[in-house]
XYZ file of C-alpha atoms in Angstrom:
683
model
C -82.614 27.350 -12.396
C -79.464 25.648 -11.193
C -78.360 24.190 -7.902
C -75.155 25.515 -6.364
C -73.223 24.511 -3.198
C -73.134 26.583 0.031
C -72.631 26.178 3.800
C -74.940 27.396 6.549
C -73.066 30.167 8.490
C -75.250 30.465 11.567
C -74.273 29.722 15.179
C -75.251 26.112 15.297
C -73.068 23.018 15.952
C -74.117 21.343 12.694
C -72.614 23.831 10.117
C -74.858 22.188 7.375
C -73.753 21.646 3.851
C -76.447 23.228 1.438
C -77.760 22.912 -2.032
C -79.064 26.206 -3.078
C -81.619 26.874 -5.995
C -80.228 29.896 -7.923
C -83.054 31.294 -9.934
C -80.964 34.139 -11.364
C -78.032 36.362 -10.698
C -79.600 37.968 -7.595
C -82.388 35.507 -6.518
C -82.575 32.059 -4.878
C -85.208 29.553 -4.480
C -85.397 26.723 -2.082
C -82.449 25.723 0.288
C -81.843 22.008 0.896
C -79.366 20.016 2.950
C -76.670 18.302 0.831
C -77.666 14.735 0.699
C -74.211 13.396 0.173
C -72.615 15.162 3.117
C -71.804 12.601 5.694
C -73.149 14.599 8.637
C -75.837 16.821 7.143
C -77.489 14.011 5.192
C -79.874 16.164 3.440
C -81.509 17.337 6.614
C -81.546 20.976 7.671
C -83.655 23.095 9.951
C -86.828 24.680 8.678
C -85.694 28.301 9.205
C -82.753 27.906 6.836
C -84.825 25.928 4.283
C -86.889 29.096 4.102
C -83.745 31.341 3.725
C -85.277 32.956 0.585
C -87.536 34.852 2.945
C -84.593 36.393 4.687
C -82.212 37.144 1.895
C -85.087 38.692 -0.213
C -86.849 40.416 2.629
C -88.162 43.857 1.756
C -86.798 45.307 5.010
C -83.203 44.541 4.365
C -80.875 47.460 4.502
C -80.108 48.843 1.133
C -77.449 51.639 1.669
C -75.553 53.303 4.379
C -77.398 55.533 6.849
C -76.484 58.296 9.359
C -78.627 58.937 12.369
C -80.561 62.350 12.248
C -82.884 61.830 15.277
C -82.504 60.702 18.841
C -80.690 57.428 19.526
C -83.101 54.481 19.201
C -85.696 56.608 17.382
C -84.973 55.076 14.107
C -84.594 58.291 12.147
C -81.878 58.010 9.530
C -80.647 59.710 6.323
C -79.139 58.021 3.405
C -75.511 58.720 2.867
C -72.722 57.304 0.547
C -70.355 54.538 1.471
C -67.369 56.971 1.485
C -69.178 59.456 3.882
C -70.051 56.536 6.191
C -66.581 54.958 6.242
C -65.012 58.507 6.587
C -67.235 59.263 9.576
C -66.388 56.000 11.266
C -62.572 56.425 10.777
C -62.818 60.021 12.004
C -64.649 58.978 15.205
C -62.159 56.154 15.876
C -59.221 58.350 15.288
C -60.807 61.041 17.588
C -61.346 58.539 20.376
C -57.905 57.100 20.061
C -56.264 60.464 20.122
C -58.266 61.501 23.350
C -58.101 58.270 25.327
C -55.825 55.772 23.456
C -56.667 52.733 21.351
C -58.353 50.947 24.324
C -61.354 53.428 24.028
C -62.367 51.822 20.800
C -64.170 48.468 21.207
C -64.843 46.384 18.149
C -67.665 44.062 19.143
C -68.779 40.984 17.472
C -69.896 37.392 17.823
C -71.344 34.586 15.796
C -73.982 35.964 13.312
C -71.626 34.391 10.804
C -69.405 31.501 11.693
C -67.414 32.040 8.443
C -63.674 32.190 9.374
C -62.994 35.122 6.881
C -66.157 37.263 7.517
C -66.497 36.790 11.219
C -62.609 37.268 12.009
C -61.714 40.262 9.819
C -62.872 42.619 12.657
C -60.385 40.796 14.940
C -57.600 41.717 12.503
C -58.541 45.331 12.717
C -58.596 45.209 16.556
C -55.139 43.644 16.810
C -53.379 45.821 14.360
C -54.808 48.985 15.859
C -54.343 47.926 19.547
C -58.077 48.424 20.124
C -59.704 46.834 23.302
C -59.923 43.124 23.050
C -63.166 41.125 23.642
C -63.548 38.335 26.043
C -65.902 36.010 24.126
C -68.062 34.647 26.826
C -71.798 34.974 25.738
C -72.163 31.386 24.486
C -69.588 28.635 25.114
C -66.991 29.976 27.442
C -68.696 28.268 30.606
C -69.171 24.902 28.906
C -65.557 25.212 27.577
C -63.999 25.744 30.961
C -65.957 22.827 32.454
C -65.023 20.463 29.671
C -61.484 21.424 29.521
C -61.112 20.944 33.338
C -61.436 17.177 32.859
C -60.865 16.414 29.241
C -58.213 18.990 28.357
C -59.258 19.608 24.720
C -62.349 20.706 22.867
C -62.874 17.401 21.172
C -64.569 14.030 21.989
C -66.391 11.290 20.251
C -67.168 11.928 16.449
C -70.818 13.190 16.356
C -71.435 10.507 13.563
C -70.937 7.859 16.212
C -74.360 8.829 17.634
C -75.845 6.375 15.147
C -73.653 3.635 16.471
C -74.664 3.962 20.133
C -76.917 1.715 22.035
C -77.710 4.419 24.440
C -77.978 8.150 23.582
C -78.209 10.730 26.406
C -79.044 14.287 25.198
C -78.184 16.411 28.091
C -79.007 20.157 28.468
C -79.865 20.876 24.850
C -83.011 20.778 22.853
C -81.522 19.231 19.639
C -84.811 19.437 17.707
C -84.687 23.167 18.043
C -80.892 23.853 17.916
C -79.174 20.905 16.141
C -81.482 18.924 14.116
C -78.728 16.567 12.753
C -78.281 15.117 16.100
C -81.921 13.823 15.757
C -81.047 12.183 12.410
C -78.260 10.208 14.122
C -80.574 9.356 16.971
C -83.254 8.072 14.410
C -80.512 6.042 12.538
C -79.478 4.442 16.059
C -83.005 3.589 16.916
C -83.739 2.029 13.620
C -80.537 0.053 13.189
C -79.612 -0.778 16.850
C -82.930 -0.367 18.733
C -81.021 2.389 20.758
C -82.601 3.979 23.730
C -82.747 7.744 24.010
C -82.577 9.507 27.339
C -83.138 13.291 27.558
C -82.428 15.458 30.631
C -83.722 18.934 30.725
C -85.653 21.393 32.902
C -88.785 21.054 30.681
C -90.549 18.687 28.280
C -89.299 20.098 25.092
C -89.526 18.837 21.456
C -86.555 16.686 22.013
C -87.846 15.310 25.403
C -90.999 14.484 23.492
C -88.940 11.753 21.535
C -87.324 10.296 24.519
C -87.611 6.716 25.996
C -86.676 8.292 29.267
C -87.173 11.830 30.247
C -85.528 13.200 33.424
C -86.935 16.617 34.225
C -84.390 18.281 36.506
C -84.650 21.577 38.255
C -82.602 24.253 36.529
C -79.085 24.361 37.750
C -79.132 20.913 39.355
C -77.739 18.694 36.704
C -74.326 18.255 38.511
C -76.303 16.687 41.609
C -77.938 14.168 39.240
C -74.490 13.400 37.772
C -72.875 12.815 41.069
C -75.662 10.553 42.178
C -75.291 8.489 39.054
C -71.577 8.274 39.777
C -72.516 6.980 43.256
C -74.536 4.271 42.056
C -71.910 3.354 39.312
C -69.244 2.881 42.159
C -71.545 1.227 44.578
C -72.965 -1.250 42.298
C -69.699 -2.316 40.446
C -70.480 -0.589 37.259
C -67.415 1.566 37.096
C -64.402 0.470 34.901
C -61.718 0.251 37.535
C -59.081 -0.662 35.034
C -59.820 2.309 32.876
C -59.810 4.666 35.955
C -56.429 3.453 36.947
C -54.899 3.647 33.473
C -56.195 7.029 32.166
C -57.594 9.037 35.030
C -56.475 10.705 38.447
C -59.335 8.831 40.297
C -58.328 8.246 43.825
C -59.669 7.063 47.158
C -60.302 10.718 48.157
C -62.639 11.115 45.061
C -64.384 7.849 45.808
C -65.088 8.709 49.467
C -66.431 12.203 48.248
C -68.711 10.553 45.758
C -69.943 7.931 48.277
C -71.668 10.839 50.054
C -73.592 12.032 46.933
C -76.307 9.342 46.985
C -79.613 9.333 44.969
C -81.346 10.228 48.224
C -79.030 13.295 48.499
C -79.745 14.485 44.941
C -83.475 13.729 45.000
C -84.575 17.017 46.746
C -82.018 19.068 44.941
C -83.017 17.911 41.488
C -86.721 17.267 42.052
C -86.263 13.587 40.877
C -87.106 10.598 42.615
C -84.142 8.621 44.039
C -85.524 5.424 42.200
C -85.581 7.262 38.860
C -81.910 8.431 39.316
C -80.811 4.865 40.323
C -82.657 3.366 37.201
C -80.915 5.808 34.930
C -77.666 5.148 36.491
C -78.074 1.311 35.995
C -79.154 1.794 32.372
C -76.031 3.952 31.592
C -73.679 1.778 33.599
C -74.851 -1.432 31.864
C -74.713 -0.145 28.371
C -71.120 -0.129 27.099
C -71.945 1.775 23.917
C -73.304 4.838 25.718
C -72.797 8.336 24.521
C -73.728 11.706 25.965
C -74.471 14.720 23.697
C -74.009 17.710 25.918
C -75.519 20.979 25.258
C -74.293 24.552 26.371
C -77.765 25.128 27.915
C -77.036 23.147 31.044
C -74.041 25.403 31.675
C -75.874 28.769 31.513
C -76.014 29.069 35.177
C -73.561 30.351 37.842
C -72.603 26.828 38.588
C -72.320 25.897 34.814
C -68.609 25.156 34.540
C -68.563 23.026 37.627
C -71.647 21.208 36.239
C -69.971 20.417 32.975
C -66.913 19.141 34.725
C -68.968 16.859 36.952
C -70.911 15.444 34.085
C -67.804 14.897 31.910
C -66.667 12.475 34.516
C -69.380 9.911 33.572
C -67.671 8.346 30.497
C -64.465 8.242 32.453
C -65.984 6.403 35.230
C -67.616 3.723 33.105
C -64.921 3.498 30.412
C -67.426 4.403 27.639
C -64.556 6.189 25.813
C -63.323 2.701 24.984
C -66.251 2.110 22.532
C -67.102 3.410 19.035
C -70.704 4.778 19.771
C -69.484 5.601 23.344
C -67.963 8.490 25.222
C -69.257 12.042 24.964
C -69.602 15.071 22.771
C -69.502 18.632 23.677
C -67.351 20.641 21.124
C -65.241 19.611 18.282
C -63.608 22.904 17.607
C -60.152 21.757 18.288
C -60.101 19.384 15.314
C -59.568 22.559 13.299
C -56.495 23.724 15.192
C -54.237 22.818 12.406
C -55.858 25.515 10.210
C -53.546 28.630 10.087
C -55.962 31.623 10.761
C -53.207 34.274 11.094
C -54.449 36.220 8.082
C -58.023 36.015 9.234
C -57.505 37.172 12.705
C -54.264 39.187 12.658
C -53.173 37.326 15.615
C -49.513 38.004 14.688
C -50.222 41.614 15.572
C -51.937 40.866 18.968
C -50.727 42.846 21.934
C -51.828 40.868 25.095
C -51.379 43.888 27.275
C -54.270 45.673 25.628
C -57.408 45.586 27.903
C -59.895 42.733 27.523
C -63.557 43.575 27.888
C -66.205 40.951 28.787
C -68.754 40.847 25.984
C -71.511 39.591 28.350
C -70.958 42.664 30.544
C -71.557 45.104 27.644
C -74.149 47.064 29.763
C -71.768 47.616 32.741
C -68.865 48.237 30.530
C -70.627 51.099 28.555
C -71.884 52.489 31.853
C -68.186 52.645 33.119
C -68.320 49.956 35.759
C -65.005 49.903 37.617
C -65.059 46.160 37.832
C -64.642 46.084 34.070
C -62.779 49.198 33.193
C -60.652 49.756 36.391
C -58.863 53.149 36.061
C -58.938 52.888 32.213
C -60.924 55.317 30.006
C -64.517 54.776 28.963
C -65.397 53.020 25.712
C -65.823 55.966 23.340
C -66.399 54.343 19.939
C -67.582 50.935 18.708
C -68.082 48.960 15.505
C -70.552 46.162 15.834
C -70.739 43.116 13.440
C -72.282 39.696 13.634
C -74.327 40.298 16.752
C -77.289 42.316 18.261
C -76.470 43.011 21.909
C -79.530 45.228 22.371
C -81.607 42.013 22.107
C -79.323 39.145 23.161
C -77.027 40.552 25.963
C -78.026 40.156 29.572
C -79.193 42.955 31.901
C -81.029 44.769 29.127
C -81.686 47.892 31.111
C -77.897 48.701 31.396
C -77.376 47.764 27.845
C -79.969 50.227 26.655
C -78.561 52.882 29.065
C -75.130 52.319 27.760
C -75.990 52.567 24.145
C -78.032 55.863 24.844
C -74.902 57.703 26.017
C -74.468 60.837 23.960
C -70.673 60.548 24.049
C -70.720 57.027 22.685
C -70.248 56.632 18.843
C -71.530 53.364 17.425
C -71.356 51.968 13.970
C -73.407 48.761 13.147
C -72.813 46.729 10.083
C -76.155 44.759 9.694
C -78.601 43.081 7.358
C -81.617 44.579 9.002
C -82.286 47.626 11.188
C -82.034 45.653 14.328
C -82.576 47.044 17.736
C -78.795 47.596 18.022
C -78.695 49.307 14.592
C -81.424 51.656 15.727
C -79.045 52.843 18.485
C -76.225 53.601 15.993
C -74.862 56.719 14.646
C -73.754 54.973 11.331
C -75.502 51.964 9.901
C -73.817 49.867 7.072
C -75.701 47.374 4.971
C -74.138 43.918 5.148
C -74.184 40.931 2.781
C -75.767 37.484 3.678
C -73.686 34.305 3.366
C -75.028 33.787 -0.056
C -73.478 37.039 -1.273
C -69.728 36.439 -0.331
C -67.201 33.871 -0.135
C -66.063 32.203 3.106
C -64.584 29.185 4.749
C -66.224 27.329 7.654
C -65.100 25.175 10.482
C -67.587 23.663 12.931
C -68.122 22.881 16.683
C -70.535 19.996 16.292
C -68.766 18.039 13.500
C -65.508 17.586 11.799
C -65.773 18.954 8.263
C -64.045 22.081 6.867
C -66.157 23.457 4.162
C -66.063 26.161 1.630
C -68.939 28.509 0.464
C -68.780 30.631 -2.591
C -71.116 33.441 -3.326
C -74.306 32.208 -4.848
C -75.886 35.543 -5.909
C -74.664 39.171 -6.227
C -74.775 41.421 -3.133
C -78.176 43.023 -2.395
C -78.370 46.719 -3.305
C -75.249 48.314 -1.738
C -74.436 45.816 0.716
C -70.748 44.864 1.462
C -69.180 41.991 3.187
C -67.382 42.362 6.670
C -64.015 41.691 4.802
C -64.627 44.625 2.480
C -65.766 46.995 5.225
C -62.812 46.201 7.500
C -60.388 46.573 4.683
C -61.687 50.008 3.656
C -61.669 51.082 7.221
C -58.188 49.952 7.703
C -57.018 52.088 4.804
C -58.543 55.094 6.371
C -57.139 54.357 9.750
C -53.560 53.608 8.580
C -53.704 49.930 9.658
C -51.372 47.808 7.877
C -51.575 43.934 7.501
C -51.449 41.570 4.604
C -55.004 40.406 5.285
C -56.582 43.737 4.563
C -55.333 43.862 0.960
C -56.688 40.378 -0.008
C -60.027 39.310 -1.215
C -62.006 36.730 0.842
C -61.076 34.138 -1.720
C -57.384 35.027 -1.641
C -57.435 34.887 2.201
C -58.860 31.452 1.955
C -56.638 30.094 -0.652
C -53.485 31.471 1.142
C -54.522 30.184 4.605
C -55.274 26.718 3.268
C -51.925 26.616 1.540
C -50.145 27.732 4.631
C -51.865 25.002 6.511
C -50.768 22.167 4.187
C -54.285 21.619 3.009
C -55.856 21.462 -0.479
C -55.999 24.937 -1.980
C -59.301 26.870 -2.234
C -60.076 25.630 -5.857
C -59.520 21.941 -4.839
C -61.675 22.302 -1.615
C -64.384 24.118 -3.531
C -64.518 21.268 -5.959
C -64.559 18.708 -3.234
C -67.068 20.911 -1.092
C -65.702 19.470 2.152
C -62.750 17.945 3.898
C -62.931 15.706 6.883
C -60.339 16.702 9.481
C -61.118 14.210 12.192
C -57.963 12.952 13.623
C -59.419 9.411 14.010
C -60.973 7.257 16.725
C -57.806 7.029 18.901
C -57.343 10.748 19.128
C -61.073 11.615 19.473
C -61.466 8.990 22.166
C -58.160 9.732 23.990
C -56.993 6.247 23.754
C -53.441 7.204 24.265
C -54.250 9.738 26.962
C -56.256 12.874 27.595
C -55.041 16.325 26.668
C -53.300 17.051 30.000
C -49.526 16.806 30.542
C -49.965 13.502 32.445
C -52.398 12.173 30.000
C -55.099 11.648 32.599
C -58.546 12.728 32.763
C -58.936 14.978 35.792
C -61.517 14.302 38.365
C -59.558 16.900 40.488
C -59.159 19.925 38.144
C -56.704 22.631 38.062
C -59.248 25.511 37.923
C -56.422 28.072 38.223
C -55.460 27.437 34.875
C -58.703 27.960 33.429
C -59.652 31.407 34.727
C -59.192 34.138 37.284
C -62.259 33.181 39.434
C -60.933 29.838 40.313
C -61.305 30.200 44.058
C -65.007 29.727 43.599
C -64.708 26.341 42.060
C -65.065 22.968 43.850
C -61.969 20.954 44.272
C -63.732 17.774 43.318
C -66.740 17.075 41.049
C -69.641 18.493 42.827
C -73.071 20.446 42.716
C -71.986 24.000 43.311
C -74.850 25.680 45.193
C -74.165 29.325 43.941
C -77.472 29.651 41.907
C -79.724 32.711 41.859
C -81.959 30.468 44.055
C -85.667 31.048 44.436
C -86.612 32.647 47.678
C -89.786 33.850 49.326
C -89.876 37.005 47.397
C -88.791 35.359 44.157
C -90.280 31.801 44.299
C -89.772 30.955 40.648
C -86.679 29.955 38.549
C -86.708 31.393 34.891
C -85.175 29.445 31.933
C -84.894 31.368 28.654
C -84.681 28.354 26.365
C -84.198 28.794 22.505
C -87.285 28.892 20.337
C -87.307 26.534 17.396
C -87.838 29.101 14.538
C -85.410 31.720 15.744
C -81.595 31.500 16.272
C -80.581 34.056 18.810
C -81.722 37.263 17.088
C -81.642 35.967 13.448
C -84.963 34.995 11.657
C -86.969 37.099 14.048
C -87.795 39.161 11.062
C -89.004 36.503 8.726
C -92.782 35.958 8.432
C -92.879 32.232 8.703
C -90.738 32.160 11.880
C -92.833 34.852 13.437
C -96.155 32.984 12.384
C -94.833 29.649 13.774
C -93.681 31.057 17.162
C -96.874 33.267 17.380
C -95.789 35.431 20.502
C -93.550 35.326 23.555
C -95.199 33.194 26.162
C -94.596 31.985 29.752
C -94.889 28.230 30.361
C -96.116 27.765 33.917
C -97.032 24.598 35.811
C -100.863 24.228 36.084
C -100.651 24.027 39.930
C -98.837 27.348 39.861
C -101.373 28.756 37.689
C -104.065 27.700 39.943
C -102.291 29.173 43.077
C -101.851 32.463 41.233
C -105.158 32.735 39.440
C -103.598 32.564 36.003
C -105.639 31.290 33.124
C -104.661 30.084 29.703
C -103.722 33.034 27.486
C -104.275 35.361 30.435
C -101.579 37.826 31.164
C -99.076 37.544 33.913
C -96.345 40.032 35.171
C -92.967 38.464 35.610
C -90.126 40.390 37.565
C -87.390 40.654 39.882
C -85.177 43.530 40.991
C -83.999 44.420 37.513
C -87.554 45.048 36.316
C -90.775 43.241 35.122
C -92.594 42.514 32.021
C -96.017 41.401 30.774
C -96.375 37.948 29.169
C -99.351 35.721 28.100
C -99.433 32.353 30.259
C -99.812 28.869 28.957
C -100.300 26.297 31.685
C -97.943 23.480 31.051
C -97.275 20.239 33.058
C -93.872 19.570 31.330
C -91.874 21.334 33.959
C -91.528 21.281 37.821
C -93.575 23.512 39.961
C -91.560 26.683 40.693
C -90.042 26.800 37.171
C -91.073 29.131 34.357
C -89.909 28.818 30.789
C -90.024 31.581 28.113
C -88.867 30.320 24.754
C -86.732 33.120 23.233
C -85.103 35.134 21.841
C -87.913 37.552 20.756
C -87.258 41.195 19.899
C -87.979 43.554 22.663
C -90.627 45.228 20.463
C -92.568 41.780 20.493
C -93.184 42.218 24.239
C -96.264 44.159 25.396
C -94.183 46.999 26.940
C -91.276 46.971 24.558
C -88.728 45.302 26.821
C -87.632 41.684 26.253
C -86.753 38.774 28.400
C -83.196 39.928 29.025
C -84.661 42.740 31.062
C -84.629 39.993 33.855
C -81.310 38.309 33.256
C -78.033 39.392 34.953
C -74.573 39.982 33.728
C -72.660 38.644 36.548
C -69.613 36.563 35.259
C -69.734 32.833 35.846
C -66.612 31.389 37.473
C -63.922 30.589 36.613
C -63.730 32.434 33.331
C -66.921 34.419 32.798
C -70.019 33.755 30.833
C -73.756 34.648 30.944
C -76.093 32.885 33.331
C -79.185 33.260 31.113
C -80.919 30.249 32.643
C -80.263 31.107 36.286
C -82.630 33.845 37.127
C -85.145 33.994 40.149
C -88.559 35.849 39.540
C -91.784 36.381 40.875
C -95.020 35.945 38.847
C -98.318 37.789 39.447
C -101.490 38.277 37.486
C -101.033 41.366 35.239
């Protein structure tokens, strides 16, 4: 046995540095966090620690497959790689000849966050002038809201959490989704006696660790934020000098906030006015106060407006002045100096090609004019790094779209996922332990390199290899197609003025933080005038800007409960799954047990629902059966289903996204997964 270095590729802010036990040329043992990494600090989530279960799972795809039965039936025959790639190329060229390149839609997301393996499909898209993809399913809503005020996707260094006196975790269950945040919280508590405030719609594993937990109604966080600002201004807790020097704060904004009292916010949020006031005073009186925002609070129709409103808080108190103060949302702009042209093929990008919203894959595949206009249908797809049959909203339309007889679909995957079962051609994919890659992050500041640890499983191939082989068959020409992953990494690092691949591999990671002044906007925020914007320019952030409030506010455009649908559904992340990854590993399944609805005991009593009894939850899009667990850690009228479970795990074979909708969140699109009105009845 030997221990080798790697990097976690999964869609998590932490991008943990790993130490992997290599038991042989094709087998691993335990996976641990790298103890000497300044952010990972030896701590990783349990699901990645058990990665041997996944990489050596008996159900991994071994060789290319061709569909021989009905779509979705799971009937496939083994074929060779040449046959598979020739068929994909033939179908793509056929669609291109009939409709133009825009009829081919390469579709991907963050099953791997590695810059080479994730972005190779983008290079093919751009060179061939295929339909572009509007990347909306995860962070676009939060991004628009954060950029509205701050102007750049950076903020306090996440390591500063350990230096704070007050940590506010707002809209994210860090215990489930970014465990390294909790390491920093533990350090701050131990070293500084820091206080932890958690704000979320339900008492999750992170809230259990809080000194103060504020349980808001889903989609009402901005109302809480406005009421906190009201108290800060009314009680002299705002930093007037900071506001004058580095923000556009004005009498108009102050008059507006004066109307947003705790008494105004209380009926909206479900919180007591005194609780809001107490939190505001704690926040305003603690100079080293830092907010760790999650994307979860933005997965509602008012999500971008909410993020903007909450981002005003550290600007109002001047918390940005302090090490251990400010706010964290996304650190991805730290990596802007990395030249990714070879990875993405952006030098071949034609901005006139149509841009299809990935969150609306169901309507897109069904020919919705809102998405396609007068353009042709999507006739052919290659899917990598995502499982839309499970994770995309409005499942019924997604399923109907994939069932089209005239749609050709190729899926490159590690397992026969529900999306792969709908494919015409299925290709076996490597895991991150079986290929080389380079990793940026969006929850820390280290650039990291991961070399292949073991040989590829069976006939599996990496994304880069598959895209290169397809490019040759399609006549696509770009320097990136002809290089190995290692050569791409080395060349791109050199072009960026960074240490070459060999040096970086030896060092394992490189901190790209620009330093305190840049991360804390000491010399101005990332707008032309250098000021934080309480009054945003929404027009610059998306086409649906007319729907946005001119000033920070609670935008009441939610899928609000009504007499027919008296409950609000939140599809929060489960601890042992990561989107659709790890849903096949036995330990994760055993830990999660089964999809379950958390319902307040008072609501259970009204509805006649008993513990482990079955309920039916539904709305206009459909209904599904779930066992119920009475749970007093949420407000009445709220139901939480921790997800994402495979559709097949539900009693009737249809998963939680049967109930969610694909309407785009203003101003720039996104999926409102936690903004769904439903009814509940005994099954």
